[in-house]
Amino acid sequence: MASGIATRGAVWHVADMAIIASRRYEHGKPSETPRPVTGEARDALPPHVFDWVGLADPTDEEMEQVRRQFGLHPLAVEDALNPTQMPKVEIYGQHLFIVARTVASLEGDNLSYGQTAIFLARDFVVTVRLGSTRAHDKLRQRLENDSERLTEGPDYVAHAILDFIVDGYQPVIERLEEAVQTMEERAIDSFPEPSTIRRIFRLRRQFRKFTRIIGPMEEVCERLAFTELPVVDPGARVWFRDVLDHVRRTMARMAMLRDTLASVVETASLLEQHRQGDMTRQLAAWAAILAVPTAIAGIYGMNFDYMPELHSKWGYPAVWAVILLICGGLWLRFRRIGWL
């Protein structure tokens, strides 16, 4: 273990280490004595007493010390250090291992993901964050201010962590909704530019990736909410059902965004076809009107000697009258049917 140990209140903070906080709770109240991670196996704690250790991007050596102290299964530890795990729930004896995926950030149109692994037992909860920018400090403080809920034990802490992770999806979804709404409004005014079309397909690819990575969170919450598990009290399942509801709403919003993007290009294409149809009808109407004087002028340009109108005093104005009458009639007709 690295040196440079410091305490902040009753929370165990270690400089330049992965251990963000380590604390013991007795009947919902934090202990005043810091709980160092020594790597030595500990004894089981009495009821209503548990430890909560939080780690961020730990090394293999640091995780090995935590594994020895809390008796974690080596396979679970290996999965906790693998940043590409999919959300899942696994049982290792009397320990529960939960993997949840976090949305780390939204850079441009690209989503980056992190991971939070939760080791859950009757007398401890250990969280391991990989690539996640949202620390649990505020969550821990909020839970410590509600000792009645914290008395329910580590399973309630696990619910709070999962709820915290799922709530972190919402700001990203809202930003994506704003981007999609902007593109949808612009598509009504004009056909999207090639750059916009490329962005639409990039976003659709990100939405499919989101569904593939975050989608299994629904199965995780379903299992925690409805399956009998070793360290989850039946009374705690209602809290996991609430998280499940949040996950389902998130996935529904993402599905709606994906469908909206799919319809943006289709809607813009239909509107563009309609605009092109209007232009085509207008051009066809004017072509029909201009065809009348063109045809008559073509007849009089044939240079025949025996054309009575050539020697008639009223021939020229009569031809113009016919042209204007026919063209005017065609204009009124096309105007009436909406072509002009």
mmCIF file of C-alpha atoms in Angstrom:
data_model
loop_
_atom_site.group_PDB
_atom_site.id
_atom_site.type_symbol
_atom_site.label_atom_id
_atom_site.label_comp_id
_atom_site.label_asym_id
_atom_site.label_seq_id
_atom_site.Cartn_x
_atom_site.Cartn_y
_atom_site.Cartn_z
ATOM 1 C CA MET A 1 0.000 0.000 0.000
ATOM 2 C CA ALA A 2 1.226 3.518 -0.761
ATOM 3 C CA SER A 3 2.048 5.907 2.004
ATOM 4 C CA GLY A 4 0.624 9.328 2.612
ATOM 5 C CA ILE A 5 -2.546 8.400 4.468
ATOM 6 C CA ALA A 6 -4.842 11.276 5.368
ATOM 7 C CA THR A 7 -8.243 11.485 6.971
ATOM 8 C CA ARG A 8 -11.069 13.826 6.187
ATOM 9 C CA GLY A 9 -13.643 13.596 8.921
ATOM 10 C CA ALA A 10 -14.180 9.904 9.511
ATOM 11 C CA VAL A 11 -13.629 8.879 5.919
ATOM 12 C CA TRP A 12 -10.392 7.091 5.071
ATOM 13 C CA HIS A 13 -8.664 8.874 2.184
ATOM 14 C CA VAL A 14 -5.360 7.690 0.768
ATOM 15 C CA ALA A 15 -3.209 9.972 -1.370
ATOM 16 C CA ASP A 16 -2.190 8.723 -4.802
ATOM 17 C CA MET A 17 -4.226 5.572 -4.322
ATOM 18 C CA ALA A 18 -7.369 4.074 -5.723
ATOM 19 C CA ILE A 19 -9.145 3.982 -2.356
ATOM 20 C CA ILE A 20 -11.365 7.044 -2.293
ATOM 21 C CA ALA A 21 -13.165 6.314 0.962
ATOM 22 C CA SER A 22 -13.504 3.524 3.512
ATOM 23 C CA ARG A 23 -15.968 3.751 6.342
ATOM 24 C CA ARG A 24 -17.854 1.583 8.830
ATOM 25 C CA TYR A 25 -21.526 2.196 9.611
ATOM 26 C CA GLU A 26 -23.252 1.109 12.796
ATOM 27 C CA HIS A 27 -27.046 1.316 12.859
ATOM 28 C CA GLY A 28 -26.948 3.839 10.008
ATOM 29 C CA LYS A 29 -24.382 6.063 11.708
ATOM 30 C CA PRO A 30 -20.818 6.432 10.421
ATOM 31 C CA SER A 31 -18.123 5.283 12.789
ATOM 32 C CA GLU A 32 -15.692 7.903 14.017
ATOM 33 C CA THR A 33 -12.779 5.508 13.552
ATOM 34 C CA PRO A 34 -11.264 5.360 10.041
ATOM 35 C CA ARG A 35 -11.253 1.891 8.472
ATOM 36 C CA PRO A 36 -7.957 1.299 6.656
ATOM 37 C CA VAL A 37 -7.625 -1.305 3.950
ATOM 38 C CA THR A 38 -4.762 -3.429 5.271
ATOM 39 C CA GLY A 39 -5.106 -6.537 3.142
ATOM 40 C CA GLU A 40 -5.622 -8.704 6.243
ATOM 41 C CA ALA A 41 -8.714 -10.893 6.447
ATOM 42 C CA ARG A 42 -11.311 -9.418 8.752
ATOM 43 C CA ASP A 43 -13.888 -11.013 11.007
ATOM 44 C CA ALA A 44 -17.592 -10.964 10.211
ATOM 45 C CA LEU A 45 -19.415 -7.953 11.600
ATOM 46 C CA PRO A 46 -22.503 -8.085 13.834
ATOM 47 C CA PRO A 47 -25.968 -7.232 12.426
ATOM 48 C CA HIS A 48 -26.623 -3.605 11.464
ATOM 49 C CA VAL A 49 -22.888 -2.981 11.031
ATOM 50 C CA PHE A 50 -21.183 -2.871 7.637
ATOM 51 C CA ASP A 51 -18.225 -1.381 5.798
ATOM 52 C CA TRP A 52 -18.399 0.642 2.600
ATOM 53 C CA VAL A 53 -15.200 0.923 0.582
ATOM 54 C CA GLY A 54 -15.008 2.918 -2.626
ATOM 55 C CA LEU A 55 -12.203 2.507 -5.179
ATOM 56 C CA ALA A 56 -11.481 4.263 -8.456
ATOM 57 C CA ASP A 57 -9.256 2.768 -11.164
ATOM 58 C CA PRO A 58 -7.331 0.497 -8.783
ATOM 59 C CA THR A 59 -4.223 -1.442 -9.720
ATOM 60 C CA ASP A 60 -4.043 -5.228 -9.565
ATOM 61 C CA GLU A 61 -2.007 -5.042 -6.351
ATOM 62 C CA GLU A 62 -4.532 -2.748 -4.646
ATOM 63 C CA MET A 63 -7.440 -4.970 -5.672
ATOM 64 C CA GLU A 64 -5.561 -7.993 -4.347
ATOM 65 C CA GLN A 65 -5.350 -6.359 -0.922
ATOM 66 C CA VAL A 66 -9.064 -5.596 -0.992
ATOM 67 C CA ARG A 67 -9.776 -9.158 -2.148
ATOM 68 C CA ARG A 68 -7.848 -10.674 0.768
ATOM 69 C CA GLN A 69 -9.421 -8.388 3.337
ATOM 70 C CA PHE A 70 -13.030 -8.976 2.246
ATOM 71 C CA GLY A 71 -12.711 -12.495 0.874
ATOM 72 C CA LEU A 72 -13.768 -11.599 -2.656
ATOM 73 C CA HIS A 73 -13.871 -14.253 -5.334
ATOM 74 C CA PRO A 74 -10.895 -14.041 -7.744
ATOM 75 C CA LEU A 75 -13.120 -14.335 -10.831
ATOM 76 C CA ALA A 76 -15.256 -11.432 -9.633
ATOM 77 C CA VAL A 77 -12.137 -9.358 -8.970
ATOM 78 C CA GLU A 78 -10.865 -10.151 -12.451
ATOM 79 C CA ASP A 79 -14.177 -9.010 -13.965
ATOM 80 C CA ALA A 80 -14.155 -5.848 -11.854
ATOM 81 C CA LEU A 81 -10.829 -4.851 -13.412
ATOM 82 C CA ASN A 82 -12.030 -5.558 -16.954
ATOM 83 C CA PRO A 83 -13.491 -2.277 -18.332
ATOM 84 C CA THR A 84 -15.406 -4.029 -21.125
ATOM 85 C CA GLN A 85 -17.739 -6.112 -18.966
ATOM 86 C CA MET A 86 -21.444 -6.054 -19.760
ATOM 87 C CA PRO A 87 -23.969 -5.350 -16.972
ATOM 88 C CA LYS A 88 -24.649 -8.511 -14.996
ATOM 89 C CA VAL A 89 -25.420 -10.024 -11.598
ATOM 90 C CA GLU A 90 -23.493 -13.067 -10.340
ATOM 91 C CA ILE A 91 -23.619 -15.012 -7.096
ATOM 92 C CA TYR A 92 -20.414 -16.147 -5.381
ATOM 93 C CA GLY A 93 -21.466 -17.998 -2.237
ATOM 94 C CA GLN A 94 -22.883 -15.377 0.125
ATOM 95 C CA HIS A 95 -21.474 -12.532 -1.972
ATOM 96 C CA LEU A 96 -23.238 -10.778 -4.825
ATOM 97 C CA PHE A 97 -21.279 -9.282 -7.701
ATOM 98 C CA ILE A 98 -22.957 -6.569 -9.802
ATOM 99 C CA VAL A 99 -21.550 -4.859 -12.871
ATOM 100 C CA ALA A 100 -23.174 -1.621 -14.073
ATOM 101 C CA ARG A 101 -22.144 0.555 -16.998
ATOM 102 C CA THR A 102 -21.942 4.328 -16.710
ATOM 103 C CA VAL A 103 -22.048 6.993 -19.400
ATOM 104 C CA ALA A 104 -18.807 8.813 -18.733
ATOM 105 C CA SER A 105 -19.218 11.792 -21.063
ATOM 106 C CA LEU A 106 -20.599 13.114 -24.340
ATOM 107 C CA GLU A 107 -17.880 14.576 -26.560
ATOM 108 C CA GLY A 108 -19.385 15.950 -29.746
ATOM 109 C CA ASP A 109 -21.600 13.130 -30.933
ATOM 110 C CA ASN A 110 -19.569 10.366 -29.275
ATOM 111 C CA LEU A 111 -20.554 8.703 -26.033
ATOM 112 C CA SER A 112 -17.846 7.296 -23.782
ATOM 113 C CA TYR A 113 -18.615 4.690 -21.151
ATOM 114 C CA GLY A 114 -17.315 3.698 -17.747
ATOM 115 C CA GLN A 115 -17.966 0.828 -15.398
ATOM 116 C CA THR A 116 -18.869 0.384 -11.752
ATOM 117 C CA ALA A 117 -18.543 -3.012 -10.081
ATOM 118 C CA ILE A 118 -20.283 -3.657 -6.757
ATOM 119 C CA PHE A 119 -19.283 -6.409 -4.331
ATOM 120 C CA LEU A 120 -22.201 -6.914 -1.967
ATOM 121 C CA ALA A 121 -22.398 -8.955 1.232
ATOM 122 C CA ARG A 122 -24.295 -8.833 4.503
ATOM 123 C CA ASP A 123 -21.617 -6.742 6.192
ATOM 124 C CA PHE A 124 -19.859 -4.843 3.423
ATOM 125 C CA VAL A 125 -20.196 -3.163 0.059
ATOM 126 C CA VAL A 126 -17.159 -2.511 -2.126
ATOM 127 C CA THR A 127 -17.449 -0.372 -5.264
ATOM 128 C CA VAL A 128 -14.850 -0.293 -8.029
ATOM 129 C CA ARG A 129 -15.128 2.489 -10.603
ATOM 130 C CA LEU A 130 -13.319 2.304 -13.943
ATOM 131 C CA GLY A 131 -13.375 5.264 -16.317
ATOM 132 C CA SER A 132 -16.237 6.925 -14.467
ATOM 133 C CA THR A 133 -16.018 10.677 -13.897
ATOM 134 C CA ARG A 134 -18.921 10.816 -11.400
ATOM 135 C CA ALA A 135 -17.567 10.176 -7.921
ATOM 136 C CA HIS A 136 -19.760 8.840 -5.117
ATOM 137 C CA ASP A 137 -18.829 11.524 -2.580
ATOM 138 C CA LYS A 138 -22.118 13.402 -2.794
ATOM 139 C CA LEU A 139 -24.070 10.158 -2.806
ATOM 140 C CA ARG A 140 -22.277 8.971 0.330
ATOM 141 C CA GLN A 141 -22.941 12.298 2.040
ATOM 142 C CA ARG A 142 -26.621 12.180 1.095
ATOM 143 C CA LEU A 143 -26.985 8.655 2.450
ATOM 144 C CA GLU A 144 -25.199 9.541 5.675
ATOM 145 C CA ASN A 145 -27.724 12.335 6.187
ATOM 146 C CA ASP A 146 -30.512 9.736 6.060
ATOM 147 C CA SER A 147 -29.482 7.269 8.758
ATOM 148 C CA GLU A 148 -32.923 5.642 8.769
ATOM 149 C CA ARG A 149 -32.426 4.386 5.218
ATOM 150 C CA LEU A 150 -28.775 3.582 5.749
ATOM 151 C CA THR A 151 -29.812 1.320 8.630
ATOM 152 C CA GLU A 152 -31.328 -1.037 6.043
ATOM 153 C CA GLY A 153 -27.830 -2.153 5.169
ATOM 154 C CA PRO A 154 -25.532 -2.740 2.181
ATOM 155 C CA ASP A 155 -28.363 -3.758 -0.158
ATOM 156 C CA TYR A 156 -29.878 -0.296 0.198
ATOM 157 C CA VAL A 157 -26.443 1.224 -0.555
ATOM 158 C CA ALA A 158 -26.238 -0.954 -3.680
ATOM 159 C CA HIS A 159 -29.660 0.321 -4.757
ATOM 160 C CA ALA A 160 -28.571 3.921 -4.182
ATOM 161 C CA ILE A 161 -25.429 3.404 -6.274
ATOM 162 C CA LEU A 162 -27.381 1.872 -9.159
ATOM 163 C CA ASP A 163 -29.938 4.669 -8.947
ATOM 164 C CA PHE A 164 -27.091 7.212 -8.987
ATOM 165 C CA ILE A 165 -25.649 5.558 -12.108
ATOM 166 C CA VAL A 166 -28.973 5.474 -13.954
ATOM 167 C CA ASP A 167 -29.697 9.100 -13.041
ATOM 168 C CA GLY A 168 -26.383 9.947 -14.703
ATOM 169 C CA TYR A 169 -27.857 8.874 -18.041
ATOM 170 C CA GLN A 170 -30.456 11.636 -17.999
ATOM 171 C CA PRO A 171 -28.272 14.711 -18.755
ATOM 172 C CA VAL A 172 -26.749 12.864 -21.718
ATOM 173 C CA ILE A 173 -30.184 11.859 -23.015
ATOM 174 C CA GLU A 174 -31.409 15.444 -22.687
ATOM 175 C CA ARG A 175 -28.478 16.803 -24.714
ATOM 176 C CA LEU A 176 -29.093 14.191 -27.379
ATOM 177 C CA GLU A 177 -32.787 15.088 -27.443
ATOM 178 C CA GLU A 178 -31.927 18.742 -28.039
ATOM 179 C CA ALA A 179 -29.623 17.812 -30.929
ATOM 180 C CA VAL A 180 -32.226 15.529 -32.517
ATOM 181 C CA GLN A 181 -34.988 18.109 -32.094
ATOM 182 C CA THR A 182 -32.827 20.766 -33.783
ATOM 183 C CA MET A 183 -32.161 18.476 -36.753
ATOM 184 C CA GLU A 184 -35.843 17.580 -36.968
ATOM 185 C CA GLU A 185 -36.886 21.240 -37.085
ATOM 186 C CA ARG A 186 -34.288 22.068 -39.734
ATOM 187 C CA ALA A 187 -35.375 19.109 -41.854
ATOM 188 C CA ILE A 188 -38.845 20.672 -42.129
ATOM 189 C CA ASP A 189 -37.403 23.864 -43.616
ATOM 190 C CA SER A 190 -34.952 22.321 -46.066
ATOM 191 C CA PHE A 191 -33.407 19.030 -47.061
ATOM 192 C CA PRO A 192 -30.470 18.229 -44.720
ATOM 193 C CA GLU A 193 -26.978 19.065 -45.863
ATOM 194 C CA PRO A 194 -24.573 16.148 -46.441
ATOM 195 C CA SER A 195 -22.799 17.002 -43.178
ATOM 196 C CA THR A 196 -26.105 16.802 -41.309
ATOM 197 C CA ILE A 197 -26.928 13.450 -42.886
ATOM 198 C CA ARG A 198 -23.520 12.131 -41.831
ATOM 199 C CA ARG A 199 -24.168 13.368 -38.299
ATOM 200 C CA ILE A 200 -27.541 11.612 -38.269
ATOM 201 C CA PHE A 201 -25.927 8.305 -39.118
ATOM 202 C CA ARG A 202 -23.209 8.885 -36.514
ATOM 203 C CA LEU A 203 -25.854 9.483 -33.858
ATOM 204 C CA ARG A 204 -27.812 6.418 -34.913
ATOM 205 C CA ARG A 205 -24.647 4.369 -34.519
ATOM 206 C CA GLN A 206 -24.139 5.829 -31.017
ATOM 207 C CA PHE A 207 -27.758 5.034 -30.115
ATOM 208 C CA ARG A 208 -27.319 1.413 -31.178
ATOM 209 C CA LYS A 209 -24.139 1.218 -29.101
ATOM 210 C CA PHE A 210 -25.945 2.742 -26.107
ATOM 211 C CA THR A 211 -28.701 0.138 -26.400
ATOM 212 C CA ARG A 212 -26.158 -2.688 -26.649
ATOM 213 C CA ILE A 213 -24.097 -1.532 -23.646
ATOM 214 C CA ILE A 214 -26.730 -0.052 -21.330
ATOM 215 C CA GLY A 215 -29.643 -2.277 -22.375
ATOM 216 C CA PRO A 216 -28.579 -5.220 -20.143
ATOM 217 C CA MET A 217 -28.981 -2.900 -17.130
ATOM 218 C CA GLU A 218 -32.708 -3.626 -17.418
ATOM 219 C CA GLU A 219 -32.067 -7.348 -16.942
ATOM 220 C CA VAL A 220 -29.784 -6.614 -13.968
ATOM 221 C CA CYS A 221 -32.441 -4.539 -12.223
ATOM 222 C CA GLU A 222 -35.148 -7.098 -13.016
ATOM 223 C CA ARG A 223 -33.122 -9.810 -11.344
ATOM 224 C CA LEU A 224 -32.438 -7.678 -8.290
ATOM 225 C CA ALA A 225 -36.087 -6.643 -8.065
ATOM 226 C CA PHE A 226 -37.815 -9.986 -8.586
ATOM 227 C CA THR A 227 -35.325 -12.802 -7.882
ATOM 228 C CA GLU A 228 -34.488 -14.186 -4.470
ATOM 229 C CA LEU A 229 -30.810 -13.431 -3.948
ATOM 230 C CA PRO A 230 -28.554 -14.211 -0.960
ATOM 231 C CA VAL A 231 -27.848 -10.679 0.293
ATOM 232 C CA VAL A 232 -30.903 -8.756 -0.904
ATOM 233 C CA ASP A 233 -33.713 -8.610 1.635
ATOM 234 C CA PRO A 234 -37.236 -9.036 0.229
ATOM 235 C CA GLY A 235 -38.121 -5.606 1.592
ATOM 236 C CA ALA A 236 -35.312 -4.042 -0.438
ATOM 237 C CA ARG A 237 -36.631 -5.291 -3.771
ATOM 238 C CA VAL A 238 -39.045 -2.376 -4.045
ATOM 239 C CA TRP A 239 -36.059 -0.023 -4.256
ATOM 240 C CA PHE A 240 -34.586 -2.001 -7.145
ATOM 241 C CA ARG A 241 -37.981 -1.927 -8.885
ATOM 242 C CA ASP A 242 -37.751 1.855 -8.775
ATOM 243 C CA VAL A 243 -34.323 1.705 -10.475
ATOM 244 C CA LEU A 244 -35.765 -0.723 -13.024
ATOM 245 C CA ASP A 245 -38.483 1.787 -13.833
ATOM 246 C CA HIS A 246 -35.837 4.488 -14.408
ATOM 247 C CA VAL A 247 -33.851 2.189 -16.696
ATOM 248 C CA ARG A 248 -36.943 1.329 -18.733
ATOM 249 C CA ARG A 249 -37.827 4.971 -19.159
ATOM 250 C CA THR A 250 -34.270 5.728 -20.255
ATOM 251 C CA MET A 251 -34.337 2.954 -22.847
ATOM 252 C CA ALA A 252 -37.757 4.134 -24.065
ATOM 253 C CA ARG A 253 -36.402 7.661 -24.545
ATOM 254 C CA MET A 254 -33.399 6.321 -26.431
ATOM 255 C CA ALA A 255 -35.649 4.183 -28.652
ATOM 256 C CA MET A 256 -37.761 7.258 -29.386
ATOM 257 C CA LEU A 257 -34.654 9.234 -30.348
ATOM 258 C CA ARG A 258 -33.496 6.426 -32.617
ATOM 259 C CA ASP A 259 -36.897 6.302 -34.329
ATOM 260 C CA THR A 260 -36.970 10.080 -34.642
ATOM 261 C CA LEU A 261 -33.605 10.120 -36.364
ATOM 262 C CA ALA A 262 -34.769 7.373 -38.704
ATOM 263 C CA SER A 263 -37.771 9.478 -39.666
ATOM 264 C CA VAL A 264 -35.854 12.765 -40.072
ATOM 265 C CA VAL A 265 -34.292 11.795 -43.397
ATOM 266 C CA GLU A 266 -37.513 10.144 -44.568
ATOM 267 C CA THR A 267 -39.597 13.197 -43.670
ATOM 268 C CA ALA A 268 -37.089 15.563 -45.233
ATOM 269 C CA SER A 269 -37.053 13.424 -48.381
ATOM 270 C CA LEU A 270 -40.851 13.500 -48.627
ATOM 271 C CA LEU A 271 -40.917 17.270 -48.136
ATOM 272 C CA GLU A 272 -38.191 17.710 -50.739
ATOM 273 C CA GLN A 273 -40.121 15.531 -53.199
ATOM 274 C CA HIS A 274 -43.191 17.669 -52.548
ATOM 275 C CA ARG A 275 -41.228 20.862 -53.196
ATOM 276 C CA GLN A 276 -39.751 19.405 -56.368
ATOM 277 C CA GLY A 277 -43.240 18.362 -57.457
ATOM 278 C CA ASP A 278 -44.474 21.939 -57.005
ATOM 279 C CA MET A 279 -41.596 23.270 -59.079
ATOM 280 C CA THR A 280 -42.204 20.649 -61.763
ATOM 281 C CA ARG A 281 -45.893 21.556 -61.990
ATOM 282 C CA GLN A 282 -45.077 25.255 -62.219
ATOM 283 C CA LEU A 283 -42.542 24.647 -64.981
ATOM 284 C CA ALA A 284 -44.997 22.408 -66.843
ATOM 285 C CA ALA A 285 -47.743 25.063 -66.555
ATOM 286 C CA TRP A 286 -45.543 27.853 -67.920
ATOM 287 C CA ALA A 287 -44.256 25.565 -70.650
ATOM 288 C CA ALA A 288 -47.852 24.871 -71.729
ATOM 289 C CA ILE A 289 -48.667 28.599 -71.740
ATOM 290 C CA LEU A 290 -45.565 29.554 -73.713
ATOM 291 C CA ALA A 291 -46.213 26.734 -76.183
ATOM 292 C CA VAL A 292 -49.224 28.660 -77.578
ATOM 293 C CA PRO A 293 -47.364 31.748 -78.914
ATOM 294 C CA THR A 294 -44.468 29.523 -79.935
ATOM 295 C CA ALA A 295 -46.761 27.339 -82.060
ATOM 296 C CA ILE A 296 -48.530 30.289 -83.670
ATOM 297 C CA ALA A 297 -45.241 32.095 -84.334
ATOM 298 C CA GLY A 298 -43.944 28.900 -85.888
ATOM 299 C CA ILE A 299 -46.865 28.770 -88.284
ATOM 300 C CA TYR A 300 -46.354 32.349 -89.420
ATOM 301 C CA GLY A 301 -42.657 31.739 -89.854
ATOM 302 C CA MET A 302 -43.213 29.224 -92.690
ATOM 303 C CA ASN A 303 -43.106 31.950 -95.420
ATOM 304 C CA PHE A 304 -46.148 30.788 -97.429
ATOM 305 C CA ASP A 305 -47.429 33.275 -100.031
ATOM 306 C CA TYR A 306 -51.092 32.405 -99.654
ATOM 307 C CA MET A 307 -51.845 33.173 -96.033
ATOM 308 C CA PRO A 308 -54.947 35.405 -95.862
ATOM 309 C CA GLU A 309 -53.941 36.902 -92.509
ATOM 310 C CA LEU A 310 -50.757 38.368 -94.030
ATOM 311 C CA HIS A 311 -52.753 40.807 -96.130
ATOM 312 C CA SER A 312 -55.553 41.458 -93.658
ATOM 313 C CA LYS A 313 -55.673 44.815 -91.870
ATOM 314 C CA TRP A 314 -56.774 43.132 -88.627
ATOM 315 C CA GLY A 315 -54.706 39.965 -88.990
ATOM 316 C CA TYR A 316 -51.866 40.975 -86.671
ATOM 317 C CA PRO A 317 -54.035 42.204 -83.759
ATOM 318 C CA ALA A 318 -56.359 39.210 -84.244
ATOM 319 C CA VAL A 319 -53.450 36.793 -83.845
ATOM 320 C CA TRP A 320 -52.333 38.604 -80.690
ATOM 321 C CA ALA A 321 -55.868 38.494 -79.340
ATOM 322 C CA VAL A 322 -56.018 34.748 -79.902
ATOM 323 C CA ILE A 323 -52.630 34.251 -78.243
ATOM 324 C CA LEU A 324 -53.559 36.347 -75.215
ATOM 325 C CA LEU A 325 -56.975 34.720 -74.920
ATOM 326 C CA ILE A 326 -55.590 31.179 -74.983
ATOM 327 C CA CYS A 327 -52.660 31.991 -72.711
ATOM 328 C CA GLY A 328 -54.920 33.822 -70.279
ATOM 329 C CA GLY A 329 -57.340 30.909 -70.204
ATOM 330 C CA LEU A 330 -54.510 28.469 -69.527
ATOM 331 C CA TRP A 331 -53.119 30.723 -66.768
ATOM 332 C CA LEU A 332 -56.500 30.897 -65.044
ATOM 333 C CA ARG A 333 -56.932 27.137 -65.346
ATOM 334 C CA PHE A 334 -53.524 26.331 -63.872
ATOM 335 C CA ARG A 335 -54.057 28.932 -61.170
ATOM 336 C CA ARG A 336 -57.355 27.335 -60.209
ATOM 337 C CA ILE A 337 -55.868 23.850 -59.839
ATOM 338 C CA GLY A 338 -52.894 25.130 -57.842
ATOM 339 C CA TRP A 339 -50.156 24.691 -60.387
ATOM 340 C CA LEU A 340 -49.342 28.421 -60.398
#
